[in-house]
Amino acid sequence: AQSVTQLDSHVSVSEGTPVLLRCNYSSSYSPSLFWYVQHPNKGLQLLLKYTSAATLVKGINGFEAEFKKSETSFHLTKPSAHMSDAAEYFCVVSDQSGGYNKLIFGAGTRLAVHP
Amino acid sequence: SQTIHQWPATLVQPVGSPLSLECTVEGTSNPNLYWYRQAAGRGLQLLFYSVGIGQISSEVPQNLSASRPQDRQFILSSKKLLLSDSGFYLCAWSGGQGDGYTFGSGTRLTVV
């Protein structure tokens, strides 16, 4: 079965410093992986996705993630945090074993950005 | 382009009252449709998914039901709400295998 583990429930950074949100996945086959962002009381927005093409995936708002098969990781990074990046971030893996396109969500990491 | 509409944005309902949340998708045909619930401080729980008109699958037993009367319409209902039904409800659609989901803007339901 597919699963994802987000290693930090909360991350706090200062504005202008790098962001690292960690995610490990478990998959019995080559996975499709995603990062979503959710601002308070809003729906989820897709940041980026990996679907077995380039291992370094660039997304919106300066975020990127690197797929590392040897480490079963898909960490999300950004070189310089902005106040508007404060939100909850979800690492997601696609599970296609049930005959339909099912996404498995991690528990989420809440990112706080301080001035 | 594809868009997804979900309403209402907020809803306050008394215990025991009925519920109907509606979600519609535009710009695509035969989408996979999903209802998720997000309780306070918790992750997303898949409630229902649908791969076609009249085809509904439930992931967890609960007080809610779903229907898909038209290809691009997905409705979440309850005959009698419970306090535990409070939460943030999200509708989503996807295309083929391996695609991500596109989410609606959500409905904040408070049962009082």
Short mmCIF file of C-alpha atoms in Angstrom, two decimals:
data_model
loop_
_atom_site.label_atom_id
_atom_site.label_comp_id
_atom_site.label_asym_id
_atom_site.label_seq_id
_atom_site.Cartn_x
_atom_site.Cartn_y
_atom_site.Cartn_z
CA ALA A 1 0.00 0.00 0.00
CA GLN A 2 1.06 3.54 -0.67
CA SER A 3 1.71 5.96 2.16
CA VAL A 4 3.48 9.21 2.96
CA THR A 5 4.99 10.45 6.19
CA GLN A 6 5.57 14.12 6.81
CA LEU A 7 8.35 14.24 9.35
CA ASP A 8 7.48 17.60 10.92
CA SER A 9 4.05 18.75 12.02
CA HIS A 10 5.28 22.35 12.47
CA VAL A 11 8.15 24.27 10.90
CA SER A 12 9.06 27.83 11.77
CA VAL A 13 11.44 29.99 9.73
CA SER A 14 12.38 33.63 9.45
CA GLU A 15 11.47 35.60 6.36
CA GLY A 16 14.24 35.36 3.78
CA THR A 17 15.68 32.07 5.09
CA PRO A 18 15.41 28.69 3.34
CA VAL A 19 12.43 26.40 3.78
CA LEU A 20 12.67 22.60 4.05
CA LEU A 21 9.55 20.47 4.51
CA ARG A 22 10.33 16.78 4.71
CA CYS A 23 8.35 13.90 3.26
CA ASN A 24 9.07 10.19 2.97
CA TYR A 25 6.94 7.87 0.91
CA SER A 26 6.26 4.16 0.73
CA SER A 27 5.29 2.67 -2.61
CA SER A 28 5.38 -0.74 -4.22
CA TYR A 29 5.84 0.80 -7.66
CA SER A 30 7.08 4.02 -9.22
CA PRO A 31 4.89 6.61 -7.53
CA SER A 32 3.29 9.85 -8.58
CA LEU A 33 3.98 12.38 -5.84
CA PHE A 34 2.52 15.82 -5.17
CA TRP A 35 2.78 18.76 -2.82
CA TYR A 36 -0.31 20.80 -2.03
CA VAL A 37 -0.64 24.03 -0.04
CA GLN A 38 -3.65 25.14 1.98
CA HIS A 39 -4.11 28.64 3.34
CA PRO A 40 -6.56 29.06 6.25
CA ASN A 41 -10.16 28.26 5.32
CA LYS A 42 -9.23 27.75 1.69
CA GLY A 43 -9.14 24.80 -0.64
CA LEU A 44 -5.94 23.00 -1.53
CA GLN A 45 -3.73 24.27 -4.33
CA LEU A 46 -1.29 22.09 -6.25
CA LEU A 47 2.30 23.30 -5.83
CA LEU A 48 4.07 20.69 -7.94
CA LYS A 49 3.98 17.05 -9.01
CA TYR A 50 6.44 14.29 -9.85
CA THR A 51 5.43 11.68 -12.41
CA SER A 52 8.69 9.84 -13.24
CA ALA A 53 10.18 12.51 -15.47
CA ALA A 54 12.91 14.83 -14.09
CA THR A 55 13.73 14.08 -10.45
CA LEU A 56 13.97 17.79 -9.59
CA VAL A 57 10.51 19.26 -9.95
CA LYS A 58 9.88 22.99 -10.00
CA GLY A 59 6.56 24.33 -8.84
CA ILE A 60 4.77 27.59 -8.32
CA ASN A 61 5.87 30.40 -6.00
CA GLY A 62 9.54 29.37 -6.10
CA PHE A 63 9.06 25.95 -4.53
CA GLU A 64 10.77 22.83 -5.77
CA ALA A 65 11.06 19.21 -4.68
CA GLU A 66 13.55 16.46 -5.42
CA PHE A 67 12.56 12.84 -5.85
CA LYS A 68 15.19 10.55 -4.30
CA LYS A 69 14.36 6.91 -4.84
CA SER A 70 17.29 5.64 -2.75
CA GLU A 71 16.02 7.61 0.24
CA THR A 72 12.29 7.29 -0.60
CA SER A 73 12.03 11.02 -0.04
CA PHE A 74 10.31 13.93 -1.74
CA HIS A 75 11.28 16.97 0.32
CA LEU A 76 9.91 20.42 -0.52
CA THR A 77 12.29 23.39 -0.52
CA LYS A 78 12.35 27.09 -1.20
CA PRO A 79 15.51 29.23 -1.09
CA SER A 80 13.94 32.23 0.61
CA ALA A 81 10.71 32.24 2.63
CA HIS A 82 8.12 34.94 2.21
CA MET A 83 5.45 35.89 4.73
CA SER A 84 2.79 34.74 2.27
CA ASP A 85 4.23 31.20 2.39
CA ALA A 86 2.74 30.68 5.85
CA ALA A 87 0.23 27.87 5.34
CA GLU A 88 -0.24 24.13 5.71
CA TYR A 89 1.55 21.86 3.26
CA PHE A 90 0.55 18.33 2.32
CA CYS A 91 2.73 15.67 0.73
CA VAL A 92 0.63 13.29 -1.35
CA VAL A 93 1.14 9.99 -3.17
CA SER A 94 -1.11 8.52 -5.84
CA ASP A 95 -2.49 5.04 -5.17
CA GLN A 96 -3.78 3.33 -8.29
CA SER A 97 -4.26 -0.13 -6.82
CA GLY A 98 -7.98 0.29 -6.16
CA GLY A 99 -8.96 0.83 -9.78
CA TYR A 100 -9.40 4.56 -9.47
CA ASN A 101 -7.18 7.60 -8.98
CA LYS A 102 -6.86 7.79 -5.19
CA LEU A 103 -4.57 10.29 -3.49
CA ILE A 104 -3.11 9.46 -0.08
CA PHE A 105 -2.44 12.59 1.98
CA GLY A 106 0.19 13.07 4.64
CA ALA A 107 -0.83 14.58 7.97
CA GLY A 108 0.41 18.00 6.91
CA THR A 109 3.15 20.41 7.99
CA ARG A 110 2.21 23.84 9.23
CA LEU A 111 4.76 26.44 8.11
CA ALA A 112 5.10 29.64 10.13
CA VAL A 113 7.15 32.53 8.73
CA HIS A 114 8.38 35.20 11.13
CA PRO A 115 9.50 38.70 10.16
CA SER B 1 -10.27 25.60 -18.86
CA GLN B 2 -11.61 23.43 -16.09
CA THR B 3 -13.21 24.97 -13.03
CA ILE B 4 -14.81 23.54 -9.92
CA HIS B 5 -17.50 25.27 -7.92
CA GLN B 6 -18.50 24.40 -4.40
CA TRP B 7 -21.16 26.03 -2.25
CA PRO B 8 -22.04 27.33 0.22
CA ALA B 9 -18.76 28.64 1.63
CA THR B 10 -20.00 28.54 5.23
CA LEU B 11 -22.97 26.88 6.87
CA VAL B 12 -24.27 26.72 10.44
CA GLN B 13 -26.87 24.03 11.00
CA PRO B 14 -28.62 22.69 14.14
CA VAL B 15 -28.19 19.10 15.22
CA GLY B 16 -30.77 16.88 13.53
CA SER B 17 -31.27 19.11 10.50
CA PRO B 18 -30.64 17.93 6.92
CA LEU B 19 -27.61 18.83 4.82
CA SER B 20 -26.98 19.32 1.12
CA LEU B 21 -23.64 20.50 -0.24
CA GLU B 22 -23.22 20.84 -3.97
CA CYS B 23 -20.19 20.65 -6.21
CA THR B 24 -20.06 21.17 -9.98
CA VAL B 25 -17.23 20.91 -12.47
CA GLU B 26 -16.98 22.73 -15.79
CA GLY B 27 -14.76 22.21 -18.79
CA THR B 28 -14.24 18.46 -18.56
CA SER B 29 -16.18 15.26 -19.15
CA ASN B 30 -16.48 12.14 -17.03
CA PRO B 31 -14.29 13.39 -14.20
CA ASN B 32 -13.55 11.37 -11.08
CA LEU B 33 -15.19 13.26 -8.22
CA TYR B 34 -14.35 13.19 -4.52
CA TRP B 35 -15.64 14.49 -1.18
CA TYR B 36 -13.13 15.01 1.62
CA ARG B 37 -13.58 16.17 5.19
CA GLN B 38 -10.96 18.00 7.17
CA ALA B 39 -11.65 18.16 10.91
CA ALA B 40 -9.96 20.85 13.00
CA GLY B 41 -6.22 20.21 13.29
CA ARG B 42 -6.41 16.98 11.35
CA GLY B 43 -5.57 15.78 7.87
CA LEU B 44 -7.90 15.05 4.99
CA GLN B 45 -10.25 12.10 5.15
CA LEU B 46 -11.72 10.74 1.92
CA LEU B 47 -15.47 10.30 2.37
CA PHE B 48 -16.78 9.38 -1.10
CA TYR B 49 -15.56 9.04 -4.62
CA SER B 50 -17.37 8.62 -7.92
CA VAL B 51 -16.08 7.42 -11.29
CA GLY B 52 -19.36 8.02 -13.14
CA ILE B 53 -23.04 8.99 -12.96
CA GLY B 54 -24.79 7.06 -10.20
CA GLN B 55 -21.55 5.34 -9.15
CA ILE B 56 -20.68 6.18 -5.56
CA SER B 57 -18.17 4.48 -3.30
CA SER B 58 -17.78 5.19 0.38
CA GLU B 59 -14.45 5.03 2.14
CA VAL B 60 -15.73 5.17 5.72
CA PRO B 61 -19.07 4.44 7.38
CA GLN B 62 -20.77 7.60 8.51
CA ASN B 63 -23.85 9.72 8.78
CA LEU B 64 -23.42 11.15 5.30
CA SER B 65 -24.31 10.07 1.78
CA ALA B 66 -23.35 11.23 -1.70
CA SER B 67 -25.03 11.28 -5.08
CA ARG B 68 -24.00 12.04 -8.64
CA PRO B 69 -27.16 12.85 -10.60
CA GLN B 70 -25.25 14.35 -13.54
CA ASP B 71 -21.79 13.83 -14.98
CA ARG B 72 -20.35 16.98 -13.46
CA GLN B 73 -22.44 17.31 -10.32
CA PHE B 74 -21.62 15.77 -6.97
CA ILE B 75 -23.81 16.23 -3.89
CA LEU B 76 -23.06 15.48 -0.25
CA SER B 77 -26.08 14.96 1.98
CA SER B 78 -27.27 14.02 5.41
CA LYS B 79 -30.78 13.41 6.71
CA LYS B 80 -29.89 14.34 10.31
CA LEU B 81 -26.69 16.13 11.21
CA LEU B 82 -24.61 15.23 14.24
CA LEU B 83 -22.23 17.48 16.16
CA SER B 84 -19.37 15.30 14.90
CA ASP B 85 -20.23 16.22 11.29
CA SER B 86 -18.71 19.67 11.82
CA GLY B 87 -15.66 20.30 9.69
CA PHE B 88 -14.31 21.65 6.45
CA TYR B 89 -15.66 19.79 3.42
CA LEU B 90 -13.77 19.78 0.16
CA CYS B 91 -14.88 18.61 -3.24
CA ALA B 92 -12.28 17.64 -5.84
CA TRP B 93 -12.04 16.26 -9.36
CA SER B 94 -9.36 14.45 -11.30
CA GLY B 95 -8.81 13.05 -14.75
CA GLY B 96 -6.81 9.91 -15.41
CA GLN B 97 -4.56 7.75 -13.31
CA GLY B 98 -1.61 9.59 -11.81
CA ASP B 99 -3.28 12.98 -12.14
CA GLY B 100 -3.47 15.28 -9.17
CA TYR B 101 -6.75 16.60 -7.89
CA THR B 102 -8.22 20.05 -8.36
CA PHE B 103 -10.02 21.15 -5.23
CA GLY B 104 -12.97 23.42 -4.69
CA SER B 105 -12.77 26.27 -2.22
CA GLY B 106 -14.42 24.27 0.56
CA THR B 107 -17.45 24.55 2.85
CA ARG B 108 -17.03 25.25 6.55
CA LEU B 109 -19.86 23.37 8.29
CA THR B 110 -20.61 24.03 11.94
CA VAL B 111 -23.26 21.89 13.59
CA VAL B 112 -24.65 23.50 16.74
#
